[in-house]
XYZ file of C-alpha atoms in Angstrom:
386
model
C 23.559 90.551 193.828
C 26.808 91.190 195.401
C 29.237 93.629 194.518
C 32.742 93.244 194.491
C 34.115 96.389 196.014
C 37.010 97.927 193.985
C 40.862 97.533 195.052
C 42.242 100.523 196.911
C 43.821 103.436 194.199
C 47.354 102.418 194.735
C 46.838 98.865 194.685
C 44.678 99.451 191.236
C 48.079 100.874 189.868
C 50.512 98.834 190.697
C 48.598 96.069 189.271
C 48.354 97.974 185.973
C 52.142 98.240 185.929
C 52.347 94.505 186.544
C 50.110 93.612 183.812
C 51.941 96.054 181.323
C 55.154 94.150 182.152
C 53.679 90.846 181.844
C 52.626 91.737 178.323
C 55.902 92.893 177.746
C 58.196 90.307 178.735
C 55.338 87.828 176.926
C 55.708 89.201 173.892
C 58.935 91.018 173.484
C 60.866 89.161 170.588
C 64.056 87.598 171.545
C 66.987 89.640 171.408
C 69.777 89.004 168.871
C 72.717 86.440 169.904
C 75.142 88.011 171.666
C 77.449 85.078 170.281
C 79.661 85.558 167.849
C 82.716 83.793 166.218
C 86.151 82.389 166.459
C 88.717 80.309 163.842
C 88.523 76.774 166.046
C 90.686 74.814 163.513
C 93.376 75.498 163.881
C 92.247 77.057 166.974
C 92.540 80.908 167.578
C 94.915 81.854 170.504
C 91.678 82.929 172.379
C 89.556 79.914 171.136
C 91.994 77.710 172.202
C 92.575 78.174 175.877
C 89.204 78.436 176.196
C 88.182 75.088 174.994
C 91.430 73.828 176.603
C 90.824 75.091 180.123
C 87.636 76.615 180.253
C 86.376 73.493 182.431
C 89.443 73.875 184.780
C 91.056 76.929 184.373
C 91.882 77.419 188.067
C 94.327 74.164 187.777
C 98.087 75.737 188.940
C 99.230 72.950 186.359
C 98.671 75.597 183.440
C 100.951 77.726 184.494
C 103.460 74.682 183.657
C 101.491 72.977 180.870
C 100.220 75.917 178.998
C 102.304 79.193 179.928
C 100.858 81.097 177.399
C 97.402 80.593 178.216
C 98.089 80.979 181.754
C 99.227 84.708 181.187
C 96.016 85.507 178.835
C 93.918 83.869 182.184
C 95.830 85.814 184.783
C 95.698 89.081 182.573
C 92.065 88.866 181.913
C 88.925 86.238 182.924
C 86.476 88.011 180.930
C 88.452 87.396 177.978
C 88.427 83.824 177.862
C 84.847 83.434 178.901
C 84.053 85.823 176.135
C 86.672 84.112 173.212
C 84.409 84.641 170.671
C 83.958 88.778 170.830
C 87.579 89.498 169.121
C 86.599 91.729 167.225
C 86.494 95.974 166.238
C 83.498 98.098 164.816
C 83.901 100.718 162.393
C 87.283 99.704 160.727
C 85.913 100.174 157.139
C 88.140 98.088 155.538
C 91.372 99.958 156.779
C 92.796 97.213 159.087
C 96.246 98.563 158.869
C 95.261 101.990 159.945
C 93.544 100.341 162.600
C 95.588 97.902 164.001
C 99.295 98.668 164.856
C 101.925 96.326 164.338
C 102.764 94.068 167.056
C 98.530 94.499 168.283
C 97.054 92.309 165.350
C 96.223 89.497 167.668
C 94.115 91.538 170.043
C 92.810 93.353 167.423
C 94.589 96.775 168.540
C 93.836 96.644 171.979
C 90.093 96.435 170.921
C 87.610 95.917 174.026
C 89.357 98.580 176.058
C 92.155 95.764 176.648
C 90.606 93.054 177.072
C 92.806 90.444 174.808
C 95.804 92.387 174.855
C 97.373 88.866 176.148
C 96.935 87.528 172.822
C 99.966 89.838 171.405
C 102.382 88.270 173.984
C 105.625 86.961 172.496
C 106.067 83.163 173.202
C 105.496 79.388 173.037
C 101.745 79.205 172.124
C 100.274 75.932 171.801
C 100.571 75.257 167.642
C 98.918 72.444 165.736
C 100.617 70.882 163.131
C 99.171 71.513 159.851
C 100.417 70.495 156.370
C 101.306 73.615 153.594
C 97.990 72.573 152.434
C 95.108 73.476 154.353
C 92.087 75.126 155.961
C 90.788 76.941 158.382
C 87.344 76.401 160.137
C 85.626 79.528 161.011
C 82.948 78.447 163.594
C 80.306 81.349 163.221
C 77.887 80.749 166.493
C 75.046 84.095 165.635
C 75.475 82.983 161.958
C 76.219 87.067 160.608
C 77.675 84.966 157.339
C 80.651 87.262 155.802
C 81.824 89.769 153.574
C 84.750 88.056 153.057
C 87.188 86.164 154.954
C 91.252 86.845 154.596
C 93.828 84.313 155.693
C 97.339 85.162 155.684
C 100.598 83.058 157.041
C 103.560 84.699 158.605
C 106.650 84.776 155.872
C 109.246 82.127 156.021
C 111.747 83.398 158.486
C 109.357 85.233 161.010
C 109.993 83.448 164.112
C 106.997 83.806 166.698
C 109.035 82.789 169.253
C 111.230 86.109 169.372
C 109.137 88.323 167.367
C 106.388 90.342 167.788
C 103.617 89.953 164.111
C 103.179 93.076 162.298
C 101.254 93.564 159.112
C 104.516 93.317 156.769
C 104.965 89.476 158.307
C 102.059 88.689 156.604
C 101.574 87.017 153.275
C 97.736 86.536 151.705
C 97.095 82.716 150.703
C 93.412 82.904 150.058
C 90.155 84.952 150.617
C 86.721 84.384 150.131
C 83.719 86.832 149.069
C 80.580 87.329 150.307
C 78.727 84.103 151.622
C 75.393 83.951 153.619
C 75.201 81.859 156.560
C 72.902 79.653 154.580
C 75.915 78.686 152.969
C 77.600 77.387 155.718
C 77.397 74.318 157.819
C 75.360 73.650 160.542
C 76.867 72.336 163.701
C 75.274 70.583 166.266
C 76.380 72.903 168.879
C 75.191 75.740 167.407
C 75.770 78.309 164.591
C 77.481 77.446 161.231
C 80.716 77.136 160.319
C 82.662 77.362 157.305
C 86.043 76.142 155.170
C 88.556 78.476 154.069
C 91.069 76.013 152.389
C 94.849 78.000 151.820
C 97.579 76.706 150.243
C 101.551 78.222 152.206
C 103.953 76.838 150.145
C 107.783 77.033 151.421
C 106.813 77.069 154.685
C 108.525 75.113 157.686
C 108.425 74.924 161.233
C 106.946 77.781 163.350
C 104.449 80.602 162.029
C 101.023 81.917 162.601
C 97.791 82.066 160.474
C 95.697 85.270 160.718
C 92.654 85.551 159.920
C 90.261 88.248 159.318
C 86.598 88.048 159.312
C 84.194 91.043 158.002
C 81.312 89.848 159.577
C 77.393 90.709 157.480
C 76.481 92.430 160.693
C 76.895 95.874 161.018
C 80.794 96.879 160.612
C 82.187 94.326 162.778
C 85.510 92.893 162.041
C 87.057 90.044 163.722
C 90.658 89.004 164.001
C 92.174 85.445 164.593
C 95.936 84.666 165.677
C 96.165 80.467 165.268
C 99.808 79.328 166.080
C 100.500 76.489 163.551
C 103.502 74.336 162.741
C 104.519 73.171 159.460
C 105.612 69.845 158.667
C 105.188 69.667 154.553
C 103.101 67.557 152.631
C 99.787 68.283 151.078
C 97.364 66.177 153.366
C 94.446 68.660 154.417
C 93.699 68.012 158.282
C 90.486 67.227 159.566
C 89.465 68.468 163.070
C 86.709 67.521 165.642
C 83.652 70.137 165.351
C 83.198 72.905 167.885
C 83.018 71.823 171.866
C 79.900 70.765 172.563
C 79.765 73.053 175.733
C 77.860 75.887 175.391
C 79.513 79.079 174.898
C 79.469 81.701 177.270
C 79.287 85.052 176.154
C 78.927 87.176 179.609
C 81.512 86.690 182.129
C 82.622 83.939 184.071
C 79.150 81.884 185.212
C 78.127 83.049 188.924
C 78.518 79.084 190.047
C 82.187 79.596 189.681
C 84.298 80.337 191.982
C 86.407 83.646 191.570
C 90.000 82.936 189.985
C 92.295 83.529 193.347
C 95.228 84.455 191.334
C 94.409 86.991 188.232
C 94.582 90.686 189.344
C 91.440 92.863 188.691
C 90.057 93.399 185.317
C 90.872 97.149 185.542
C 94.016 97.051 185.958
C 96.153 98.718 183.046
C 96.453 96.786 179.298
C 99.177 95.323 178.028
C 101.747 96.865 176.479
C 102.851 94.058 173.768
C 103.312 96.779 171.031
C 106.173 97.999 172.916
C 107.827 96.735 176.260
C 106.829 98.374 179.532
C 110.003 98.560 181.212
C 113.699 97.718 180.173
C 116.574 96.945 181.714
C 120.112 97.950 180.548
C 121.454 94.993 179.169
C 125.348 94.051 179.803
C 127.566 91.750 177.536
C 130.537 88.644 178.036
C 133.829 89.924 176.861
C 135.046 89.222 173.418
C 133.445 88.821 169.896
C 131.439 86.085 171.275
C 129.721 87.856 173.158
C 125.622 88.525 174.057
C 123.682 91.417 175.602
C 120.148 90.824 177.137
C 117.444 92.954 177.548
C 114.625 92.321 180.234
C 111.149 93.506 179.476
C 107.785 93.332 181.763
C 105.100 92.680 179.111
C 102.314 92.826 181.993
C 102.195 92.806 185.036
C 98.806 92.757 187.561
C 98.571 92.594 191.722
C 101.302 90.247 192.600
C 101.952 89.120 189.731
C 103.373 89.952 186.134
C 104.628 88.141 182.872
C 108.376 88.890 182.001
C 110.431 88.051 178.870
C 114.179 88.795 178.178
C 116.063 89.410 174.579
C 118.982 87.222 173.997
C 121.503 88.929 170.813
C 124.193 87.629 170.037
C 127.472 89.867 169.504
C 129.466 90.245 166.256
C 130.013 86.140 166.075
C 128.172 83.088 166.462
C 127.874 81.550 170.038
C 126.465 78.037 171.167
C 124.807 78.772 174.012
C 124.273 81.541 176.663
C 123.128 82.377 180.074
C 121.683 85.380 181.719
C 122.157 86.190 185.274
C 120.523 88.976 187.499
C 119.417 89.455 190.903
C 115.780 91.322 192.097
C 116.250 94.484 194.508
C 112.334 93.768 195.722
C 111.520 90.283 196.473
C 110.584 88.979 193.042
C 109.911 85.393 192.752
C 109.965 83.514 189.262
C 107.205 80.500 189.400
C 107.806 79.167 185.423
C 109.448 79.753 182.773
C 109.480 78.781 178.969
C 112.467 78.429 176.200
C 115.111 78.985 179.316
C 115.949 77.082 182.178
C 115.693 79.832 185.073
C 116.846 78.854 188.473
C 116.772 81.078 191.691
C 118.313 81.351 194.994
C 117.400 84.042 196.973
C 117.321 87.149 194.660
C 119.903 86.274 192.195
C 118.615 84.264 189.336
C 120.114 82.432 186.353
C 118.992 81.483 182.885
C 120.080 79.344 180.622
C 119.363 78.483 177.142
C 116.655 75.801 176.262
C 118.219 72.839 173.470
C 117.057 74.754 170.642
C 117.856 78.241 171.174
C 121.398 78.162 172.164
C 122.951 78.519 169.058
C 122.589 81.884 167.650
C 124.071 83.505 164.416
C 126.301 86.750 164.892
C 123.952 89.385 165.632
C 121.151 86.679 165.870
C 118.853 86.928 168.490
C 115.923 84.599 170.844
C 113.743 85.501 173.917
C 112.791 83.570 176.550
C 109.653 84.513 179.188
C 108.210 83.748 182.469
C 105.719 84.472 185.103
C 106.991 85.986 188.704
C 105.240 87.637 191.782
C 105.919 90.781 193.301
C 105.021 92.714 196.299
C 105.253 96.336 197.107
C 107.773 97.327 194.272
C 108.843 95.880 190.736
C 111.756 97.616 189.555
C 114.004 96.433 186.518
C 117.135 94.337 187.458
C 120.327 95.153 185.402
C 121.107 91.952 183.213
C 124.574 90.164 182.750
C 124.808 87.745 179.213
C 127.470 85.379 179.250
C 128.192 83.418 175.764
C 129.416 80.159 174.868
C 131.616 80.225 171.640
């Protein structure tokens, strides 16, 4: 008979550890999702540049196209890959204590910063919606809910010029608790579900939040959708989720690196309040406007800027804001002005719609720049049109 001589000690070992991992990796159960959840009709700020240029978001177009998209890309990759992990643990039900006015989109800064580009002031994409009508809450690791509020911004809040705090906010429905076995199943994955709301007086631009208390743990999650109001009572229908499969990690390793967004450790947003002002100056007479120039974020050579129109102690029809950049600032786009530059000096003027103000009325305009080296604050000049 022959006999197999044993393996050598260390070579008996290390194929002990091999089989224990084997078994382990065999057998271990499957982890939970690490999907979550987003409002994808009418889309969520963050759902919605996702599923608008998640397949092309290094196209320079956006910056023209989508402005306000092209910010939340430049602030933060990560975000948009991960659109669907808006949300906060531990909240208990006190949303207002946790969430400061003018931080409800990004959930107060939640994820150490992450979305803080969802609180910036300006033209988002909004889908028109009729005073009757839903929202779809696509729930990808089906948690269910608690409940699910929906509120609309008050008639009068302009999201345009205003920053959305908690007294903005009116409740139009809210749902109790309701098992993901309740919900829908959609083909690409998950369950969704119909909140339908009902915003009656409502015209032209506001914004629908929406928060979810997820069944899972103590995680809350909080929606921004920009909507526009046209009447009526139709309830629209939508498309269902992208069939793409959501990511949930950062952006896929096949990708190539975005070339233009500065690194993802770079300082948050400071949307709740402005970063920087400059002193703003006025036209002589009644008629008159001050401006006031604010860097809402700002990243390695580059940053998003907006500047506060008011109007003085009578109406005007139109204005235009002039300064000129001490460090080499270029503007690239702009949105709700038309801003022209030569050399340093630049000039904005009002867009069709926003050129009329009311004594003491006010409008903002924004746009994205670069910078080298230094970024201070220009001083402003407003010149009115009576």
């Amino acid at each position: 008979m022959t006999t197999i001589p044993r393996p050598p000690r260390l070579l008996r070992r290390v194929l002990a550890v091999a089989a224990a991992v084997l078994l382990i990796v065999t057998f271990t159960p499957a982890s939970p999702a690490s999907a979550h959840g987003s409002i994808v009709d009418p889309a969520s700020r963050n759902y919605g540049c996702w599923a608008r240029w998640g397949s092309d978001f290094q196209n320079p177009n956006m910056a023209t196209l989508d402005p306000m998209c092209y910010q939340a890309w430049q602030w933060n990759t990560t975000a948009m890959w991960n659109w669907n992990g808006l949300y906060r643990e531990g909240v208990a039900g006190n949303h207002q204590g946790a969430i400061p006015d003018g931080q409800l989109c990004s959930a107060g800064h939640t994820g150490d910063g992450r979305y803080n580009s969802m609180d910036a002031i300006g033209d988002w994409k909004a889908a028109p919606v009729s005073n009757s009508f839903s929202v779809k809450l696509w729930d990808q690791a089906m948690h269910g809910a608690d409940y699910i509020r929906v509120y609309v911004t008050r008639q009068g809040f302009n999201p345009l010029t205003q920053a959305l705090g908690w007294g903005n906010l009116e409740l139009v429905n809210q749902i109790g608790n309701t098992p993901a076995a309740q919900w829908t199943p959609e083909s690409a994955g998950g369950v969704s579900i119909r909140i339908p709301a009902t915003a009656s007086g409502r015209t032209g631009r506001h914004i629908v939040y929406t928060i979810w208390q997820a069944s899972h743990s103590d995680q809350s999650y909080y929606f921004c959708s920009d909507v526009l109001f046209g009447g009526g009572t139709t309830t629209p229908t939508s498309a269902a989720p992208t069939t793409r499969a959501p990511v949930t990690t950062a952006a896929p390793t096949t990708r190539a690196p975005v070339t233009t967004a500065g690194p993802t450790t770079r300082a948050p947003v400071t949307t709740a309040g402005p970063t920087t002002r400059a002193p703003a100056t006025t036209g002589g007479g009644s008629a008159g406007c001050t401006a006031t120039y604010t860097v809402s974020s700002q990243w390695n050579g580059g940053f998003v800027g907006s500047v506060n129109v008011t109007a003085g102690s009578a109406a005007i029809r139109g204005w235009r804001v002039t300064w000129t950049y001490a460090n080499g600032q270029a503007v690239t786009n702009s949105w709700s002005a038309t801003i022209t530059q030569s050399g340093s000096s630049v000039t904005a003027t009002n867009a069709a719609y926003n050129g009329s103000l009311s004594a003491g009325g006010t409008t903002q305009f924004g746009f994205n720049a670069t910078w080298t080296g230094s970024n201070s604050v220009p001083a402003l000049t407003c010149t009115a049109t009576a």
